[in-house]
Coordinates of C-alpha atoms and ligand atoms in Angstrom, one line a residue:
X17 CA -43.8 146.0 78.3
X18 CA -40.2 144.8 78.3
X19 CA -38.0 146.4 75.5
X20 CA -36.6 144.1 72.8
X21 CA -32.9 144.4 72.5
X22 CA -31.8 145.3 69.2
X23 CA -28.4 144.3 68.3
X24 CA -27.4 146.9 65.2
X25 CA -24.7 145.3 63.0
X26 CA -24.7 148.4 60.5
X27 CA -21.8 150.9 60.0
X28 CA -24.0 153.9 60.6
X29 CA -22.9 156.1 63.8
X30 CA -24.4 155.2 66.9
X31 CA -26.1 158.5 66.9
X32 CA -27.1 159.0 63.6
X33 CA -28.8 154.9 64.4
X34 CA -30.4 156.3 67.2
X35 CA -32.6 159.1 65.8
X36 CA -33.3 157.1 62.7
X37 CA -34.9 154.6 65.1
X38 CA -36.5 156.9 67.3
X39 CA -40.1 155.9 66.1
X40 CA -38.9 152.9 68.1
X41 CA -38.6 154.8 71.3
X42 CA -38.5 152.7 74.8
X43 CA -40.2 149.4 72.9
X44 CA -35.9 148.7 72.4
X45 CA -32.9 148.6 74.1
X46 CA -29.7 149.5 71.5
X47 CA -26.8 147.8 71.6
X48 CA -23.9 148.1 68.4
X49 CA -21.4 145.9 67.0
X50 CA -18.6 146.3 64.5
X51 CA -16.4 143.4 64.6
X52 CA -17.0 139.4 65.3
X53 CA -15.5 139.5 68.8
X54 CA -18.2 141.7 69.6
X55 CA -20.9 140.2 67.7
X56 CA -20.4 136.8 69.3
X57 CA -20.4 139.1 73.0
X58 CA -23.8 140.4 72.3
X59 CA -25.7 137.4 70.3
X60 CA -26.8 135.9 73.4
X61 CA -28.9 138.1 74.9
X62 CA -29.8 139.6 71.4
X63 CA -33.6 139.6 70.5
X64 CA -33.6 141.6 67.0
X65 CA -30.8 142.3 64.6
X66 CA -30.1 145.0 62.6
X67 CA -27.6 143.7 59.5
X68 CA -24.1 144.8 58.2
X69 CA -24.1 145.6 54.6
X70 CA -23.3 143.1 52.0
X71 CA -20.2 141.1 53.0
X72 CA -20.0 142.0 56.3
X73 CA -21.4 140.6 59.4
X74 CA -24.0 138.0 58.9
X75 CA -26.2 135.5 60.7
X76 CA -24.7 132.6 59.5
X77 CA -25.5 129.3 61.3
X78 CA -23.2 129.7 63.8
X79 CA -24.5 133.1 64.8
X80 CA -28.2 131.9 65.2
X81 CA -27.0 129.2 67.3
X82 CA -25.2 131.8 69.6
X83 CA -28.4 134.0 69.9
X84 CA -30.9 131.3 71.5
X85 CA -33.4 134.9 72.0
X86 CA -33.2 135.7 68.6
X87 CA -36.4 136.7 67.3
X88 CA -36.4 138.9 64.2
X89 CA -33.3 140.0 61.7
X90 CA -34.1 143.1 59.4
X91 CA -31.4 143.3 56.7
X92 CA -31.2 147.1 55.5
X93 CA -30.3 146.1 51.9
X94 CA -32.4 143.8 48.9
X95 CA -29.4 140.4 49.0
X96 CA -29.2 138.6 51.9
X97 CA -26.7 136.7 51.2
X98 CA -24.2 135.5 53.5
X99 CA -27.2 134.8 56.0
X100 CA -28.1 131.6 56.5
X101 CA -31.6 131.0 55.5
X102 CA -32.2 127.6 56.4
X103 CA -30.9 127.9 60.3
X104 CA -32.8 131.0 60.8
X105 CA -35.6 129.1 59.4
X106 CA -35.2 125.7 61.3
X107 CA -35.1 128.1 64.6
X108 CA -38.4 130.1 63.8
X109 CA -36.7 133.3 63.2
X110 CA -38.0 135.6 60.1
X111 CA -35.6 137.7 58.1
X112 CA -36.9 140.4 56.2
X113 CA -35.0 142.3 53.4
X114 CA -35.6 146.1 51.8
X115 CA -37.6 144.4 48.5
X116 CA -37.7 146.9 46.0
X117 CA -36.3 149.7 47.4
X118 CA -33.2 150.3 45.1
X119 CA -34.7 148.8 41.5
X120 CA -35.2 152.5 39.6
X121 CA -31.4 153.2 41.2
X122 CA -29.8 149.8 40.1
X123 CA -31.8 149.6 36.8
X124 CA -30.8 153.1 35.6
X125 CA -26.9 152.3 36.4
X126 CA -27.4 149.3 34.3
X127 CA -28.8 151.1 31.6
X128 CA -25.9 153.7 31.9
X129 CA -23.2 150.9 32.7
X130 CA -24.8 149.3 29.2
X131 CA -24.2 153.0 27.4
X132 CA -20.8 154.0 28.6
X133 CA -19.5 150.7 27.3
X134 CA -21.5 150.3 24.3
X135 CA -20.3 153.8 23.0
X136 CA -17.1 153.5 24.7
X137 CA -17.3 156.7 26.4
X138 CA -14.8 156.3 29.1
X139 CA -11.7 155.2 26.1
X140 CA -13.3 158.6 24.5
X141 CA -12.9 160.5 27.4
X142 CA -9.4 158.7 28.6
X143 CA -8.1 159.2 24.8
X144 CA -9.6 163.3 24.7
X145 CA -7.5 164.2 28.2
X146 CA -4.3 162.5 26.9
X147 CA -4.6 165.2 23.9
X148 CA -6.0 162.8 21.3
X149 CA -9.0 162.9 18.9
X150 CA -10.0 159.4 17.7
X151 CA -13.3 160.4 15.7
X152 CA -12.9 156.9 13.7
X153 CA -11.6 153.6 16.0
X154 CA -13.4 154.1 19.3
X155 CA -15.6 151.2 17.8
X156 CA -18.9 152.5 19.2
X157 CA -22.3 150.4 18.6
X158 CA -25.6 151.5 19.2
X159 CA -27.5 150.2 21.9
X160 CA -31.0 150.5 20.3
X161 CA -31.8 146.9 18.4
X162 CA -29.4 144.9 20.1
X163 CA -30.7 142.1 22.4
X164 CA -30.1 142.7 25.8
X165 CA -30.4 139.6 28.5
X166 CA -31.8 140.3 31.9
X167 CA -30.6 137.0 34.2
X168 CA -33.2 137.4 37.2
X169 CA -36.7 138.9 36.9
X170 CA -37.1 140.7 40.3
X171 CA -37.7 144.3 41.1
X172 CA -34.8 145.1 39.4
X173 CA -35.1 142.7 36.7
X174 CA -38.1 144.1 35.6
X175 CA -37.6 147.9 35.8
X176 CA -34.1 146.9 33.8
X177 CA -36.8 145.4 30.6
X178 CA -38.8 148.1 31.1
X179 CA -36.3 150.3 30.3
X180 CA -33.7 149.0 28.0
X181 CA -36.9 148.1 26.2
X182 CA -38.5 152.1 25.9
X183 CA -34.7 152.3 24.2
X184 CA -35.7 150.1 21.5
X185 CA -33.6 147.1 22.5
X186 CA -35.3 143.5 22.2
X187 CA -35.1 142.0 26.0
X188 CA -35.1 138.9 27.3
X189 CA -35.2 137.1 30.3
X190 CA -34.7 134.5 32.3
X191 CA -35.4 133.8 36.2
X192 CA -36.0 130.8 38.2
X193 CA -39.8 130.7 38.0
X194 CA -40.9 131.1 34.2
X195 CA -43.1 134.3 34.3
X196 CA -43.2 137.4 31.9
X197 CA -43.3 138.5 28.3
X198 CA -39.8 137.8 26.8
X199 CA -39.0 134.3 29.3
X200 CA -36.1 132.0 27.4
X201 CA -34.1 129.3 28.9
X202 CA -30.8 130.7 30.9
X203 CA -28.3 129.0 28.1
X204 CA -30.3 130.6 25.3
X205 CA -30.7 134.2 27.5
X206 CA -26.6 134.1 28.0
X207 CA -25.6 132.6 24.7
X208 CA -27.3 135.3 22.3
X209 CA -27.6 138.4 24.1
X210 CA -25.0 141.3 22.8
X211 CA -25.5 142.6 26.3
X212 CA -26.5 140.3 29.5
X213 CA -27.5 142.0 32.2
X214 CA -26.8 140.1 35.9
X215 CA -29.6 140.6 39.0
X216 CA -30.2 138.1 40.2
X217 CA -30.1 136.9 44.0
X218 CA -26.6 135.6 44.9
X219 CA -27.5 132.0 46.6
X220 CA -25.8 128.1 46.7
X221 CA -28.0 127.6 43.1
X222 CA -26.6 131.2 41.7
X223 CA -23.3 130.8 42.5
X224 CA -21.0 130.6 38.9
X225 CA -24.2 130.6 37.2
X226 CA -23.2 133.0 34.3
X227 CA -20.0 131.6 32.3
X228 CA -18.6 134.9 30.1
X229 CA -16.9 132.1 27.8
X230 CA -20.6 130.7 27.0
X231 CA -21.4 134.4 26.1
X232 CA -21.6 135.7 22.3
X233 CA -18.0 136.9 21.2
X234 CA -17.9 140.6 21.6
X235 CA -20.7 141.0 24.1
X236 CA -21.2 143.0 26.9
X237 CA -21.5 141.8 30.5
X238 CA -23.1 144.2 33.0
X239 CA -23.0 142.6 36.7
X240 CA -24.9 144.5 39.4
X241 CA -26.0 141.6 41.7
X242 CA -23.5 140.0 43.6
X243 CA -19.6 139.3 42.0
X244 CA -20.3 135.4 43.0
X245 CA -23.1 135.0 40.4
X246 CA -20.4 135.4 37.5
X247 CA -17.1 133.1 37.5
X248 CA -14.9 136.2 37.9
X249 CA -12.0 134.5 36.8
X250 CA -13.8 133.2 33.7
X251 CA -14.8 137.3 32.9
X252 CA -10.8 138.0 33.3
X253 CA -9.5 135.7 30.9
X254 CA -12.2 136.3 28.4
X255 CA -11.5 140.0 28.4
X256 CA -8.2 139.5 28.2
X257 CA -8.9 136.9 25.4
X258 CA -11.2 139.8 23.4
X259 CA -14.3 137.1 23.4
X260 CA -15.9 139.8 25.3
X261 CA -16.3 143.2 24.2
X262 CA -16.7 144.7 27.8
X263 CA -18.1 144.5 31.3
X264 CA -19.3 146.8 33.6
X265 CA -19.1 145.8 37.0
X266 CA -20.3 147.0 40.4
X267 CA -20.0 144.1 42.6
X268 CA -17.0 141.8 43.0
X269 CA -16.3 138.6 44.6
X270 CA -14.0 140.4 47.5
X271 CA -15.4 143.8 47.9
X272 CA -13.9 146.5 48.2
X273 CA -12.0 144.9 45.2
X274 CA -8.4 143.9 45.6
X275 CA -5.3 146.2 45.3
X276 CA -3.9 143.3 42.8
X277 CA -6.9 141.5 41.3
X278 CA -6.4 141.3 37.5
X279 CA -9.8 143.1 36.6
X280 CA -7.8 146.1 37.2
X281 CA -5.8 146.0 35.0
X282 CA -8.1 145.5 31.9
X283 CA -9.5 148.4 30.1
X284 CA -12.3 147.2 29.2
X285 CA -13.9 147.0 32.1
X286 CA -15.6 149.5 34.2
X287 CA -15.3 149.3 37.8
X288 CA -17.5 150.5 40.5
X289 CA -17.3 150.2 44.4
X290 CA -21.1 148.5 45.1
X291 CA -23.0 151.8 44.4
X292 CA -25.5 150.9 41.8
X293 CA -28.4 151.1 44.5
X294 CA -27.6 153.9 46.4
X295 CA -29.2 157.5 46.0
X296 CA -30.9 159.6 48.2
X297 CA -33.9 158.4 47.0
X298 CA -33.4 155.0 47.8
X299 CA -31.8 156.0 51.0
X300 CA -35.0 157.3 52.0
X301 CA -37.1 154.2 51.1
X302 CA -34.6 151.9 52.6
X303 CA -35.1 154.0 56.0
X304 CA -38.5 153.8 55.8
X305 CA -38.8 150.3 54.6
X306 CA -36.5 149.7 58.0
X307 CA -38.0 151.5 60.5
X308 CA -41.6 150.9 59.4
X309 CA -40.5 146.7 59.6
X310 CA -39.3 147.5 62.9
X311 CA -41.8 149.3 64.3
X312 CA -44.5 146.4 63.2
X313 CA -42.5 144.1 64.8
X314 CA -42.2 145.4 68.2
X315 CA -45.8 146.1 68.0
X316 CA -46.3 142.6 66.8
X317 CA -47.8 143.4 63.9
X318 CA -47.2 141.3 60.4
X319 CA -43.4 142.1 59.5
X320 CA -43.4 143.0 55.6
X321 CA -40.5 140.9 52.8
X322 CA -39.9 137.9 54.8
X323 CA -37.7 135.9 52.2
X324 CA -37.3 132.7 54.9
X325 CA -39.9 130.4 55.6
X326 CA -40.6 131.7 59.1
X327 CA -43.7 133.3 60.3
X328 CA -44.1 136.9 59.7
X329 CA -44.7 137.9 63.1
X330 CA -42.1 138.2 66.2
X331 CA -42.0 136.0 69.4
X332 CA -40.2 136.4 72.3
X333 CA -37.9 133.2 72.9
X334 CA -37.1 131.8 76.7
X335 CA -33.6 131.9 75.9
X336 CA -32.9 128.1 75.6
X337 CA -33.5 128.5 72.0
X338 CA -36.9 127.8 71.6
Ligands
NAD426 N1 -25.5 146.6 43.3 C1 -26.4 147.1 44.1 O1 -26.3 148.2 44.6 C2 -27.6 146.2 44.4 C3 -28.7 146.8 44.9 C4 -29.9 146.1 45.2 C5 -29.8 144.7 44.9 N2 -28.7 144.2 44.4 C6 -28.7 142.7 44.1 O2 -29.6 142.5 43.1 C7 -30.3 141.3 43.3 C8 -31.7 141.3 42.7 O3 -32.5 142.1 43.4 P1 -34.1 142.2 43.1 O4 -34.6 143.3 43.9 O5 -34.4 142.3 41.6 O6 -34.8 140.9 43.5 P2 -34.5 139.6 44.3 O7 -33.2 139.6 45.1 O8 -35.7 139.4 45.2 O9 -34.5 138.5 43.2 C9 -34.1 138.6 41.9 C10 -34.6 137.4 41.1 O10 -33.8 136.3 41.4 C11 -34.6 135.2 41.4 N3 -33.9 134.1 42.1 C12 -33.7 134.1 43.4 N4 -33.1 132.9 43.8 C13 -33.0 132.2 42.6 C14 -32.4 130.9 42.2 N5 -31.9 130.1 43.2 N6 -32.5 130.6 41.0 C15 -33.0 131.3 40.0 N7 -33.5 132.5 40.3 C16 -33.5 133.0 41.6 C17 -35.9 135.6 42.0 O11 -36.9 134.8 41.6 C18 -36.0 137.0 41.3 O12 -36.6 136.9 40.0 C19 -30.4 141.2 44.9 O13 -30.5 139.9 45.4 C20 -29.0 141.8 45.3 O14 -28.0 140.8 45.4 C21 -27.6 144.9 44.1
3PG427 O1 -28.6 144.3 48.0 C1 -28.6 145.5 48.1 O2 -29.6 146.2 48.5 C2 -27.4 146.3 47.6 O3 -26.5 145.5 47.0 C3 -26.8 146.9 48.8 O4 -26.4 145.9 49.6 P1 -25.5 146.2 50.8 O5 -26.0 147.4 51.5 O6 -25.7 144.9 51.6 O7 -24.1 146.3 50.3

């Protein structure tokens, strides 16, 4: 049978690619590329795609029109943002995510994000190095019986209630669809939680959805989705402003995070580079969620975590983009 030719967008050493995809063996035909320029080179005769990470390379509409064989894109990571749903839908083209892969990983950082701030342990720590010894106005607060708002009830939505709930916090929740014990409306969720947790999927309806200045005065923002779900500018100026008590953020509107954005500057924040998913262990399911989509779809098998309204199986296209 002919090969498919796999376009891989990832970062990932050519070589280190290749033996993760050996499972694959002769049923592909590799080809890499790290910039636009060469993106836009290899679209046309590209069959499958293998995406960037978040922010990077996507298949935006002007990238499906440029790959009239395009058949399949796997995207190694849970958000898909940046692609474009709709075109890769309108041209028959399935894109599959990692679903699930990372929720223990993000939902644990969230619940340690939630700690660090609520007992102010990196002021402790900062304070203790610079010779001081402030037993009495580090301000701590206890995180078990305070409410805690989950915005977005996926994987990682629901592992985060499970867990600030074993802590004996009262959770709840709001997502798009109404479903599970503890559901409220989004302004009631964001308005009364003393910590609001953010993951859910960055999309044109998500986008600014979370206002810090509609937030309870003193409360804690934890952001581990995507930075354009919260009005970043909004969380500045209502740290700055003390209405918050804290945020803890691991995603940002430009990643990696500006040298100059003012979010540096704030001490009440803590800032990490887009990590909150990534352990060995979910490494390992990523890979396997990966290879195992990929190796169904050149066998023509049913391709698992579509998230587009395309059909879960691959077809080879004649190249005039049908
Ligand atoms: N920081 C990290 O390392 C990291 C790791 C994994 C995922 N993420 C982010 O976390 C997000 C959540 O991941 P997940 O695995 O829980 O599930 P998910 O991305 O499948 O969806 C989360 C929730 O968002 C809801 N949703 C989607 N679109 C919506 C809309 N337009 N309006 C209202 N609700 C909507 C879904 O119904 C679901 O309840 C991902 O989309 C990704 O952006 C971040
Ligand atoms: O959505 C995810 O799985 C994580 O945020 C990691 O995404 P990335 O690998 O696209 O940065």
């Amino acid at each position: 049978m002919t090969p498919w030719n796999l376009l891989a967008l990832t970062p990932l050493p050519p070589e280190a690619l290749r033996g993760l995809l050996a499972p694959l063996g002769d049923r592909v035909t590799l080809s890499f590329a790290r910039d636009r320029a060469a993106m836009e080179a290899a679209l046309p005769q590209a069959e499958i795609v293998l995406g960037d990470w978040s922010a990077g390379l996507a298949m935006d509409a002007a990238a499906v029109a440029a790959a009239p064989r395009l058949a399949f894109v796997q995207q190694p990571s849970v958000g898909v943002d940046g692609h474009d749903l709709a075109a890769l839908s309108a041209a028959g083209v399935p894109l599959a995510n990692t679903a699930g892969v990372s929720a223990v990983a993000v939902a644990e950082w969230c619940l340690g994000a939630a700690l660090t701030l609520s007992r102010r342990l990196v002021a402790a720590d900062a304070a203790v190095r610079a010779g001081g010894w402030p037993q009495l106005d580090l301000g701590p607060r206890e995180l078990s019986g305070s409410h805690v708002g989950v915005v977005g009830y996926g994987p990682i939505g629901q592992e985060c209630a499970r867990l600030f709930g074993a802590l004996g916090c009262r959770v709840s929740h709001w997502t798009r669809t109404p479903r599970g014990e503890g559901y409220a409306p989004l302004e009631e969720v964001v308005a009364t939680a003393d910590v609001l947790v953010v993951v859910i999927a960055l999309s044109d309806e998500t986008r600014g959805l979370v206002d810090p200045a509609r937030m309870k005065k003193g409360a804690l923002l934890v952001n581990a989705a995507r930075g354009g779900v919260v009005d970043q500018r909004a969380l500045a100026a209502a740290l700055r402003e003390g209405h918050l008590g804290g945020a803890a953020l691991d995603v940002f509107d430009t990643e990696p995070l500006p040298p100059d954005d003012p979010l540096r500057d704030l001490t009440s924040v803590l800032l990490s580079p887009h990590v909150a998913g990534v352990t060995p262990q979910s490494t390992g399911r990523l890979v396997a969620s990966v290879v195992g989509n990929l190796t169904a779809a050149v066998e023509e098998k049913k391709i698992e975590n579509v998230v587009n309204d395309a059909p879960a199986r691959i077809r080879r296209r004649d190249g005039s983009g049908k």
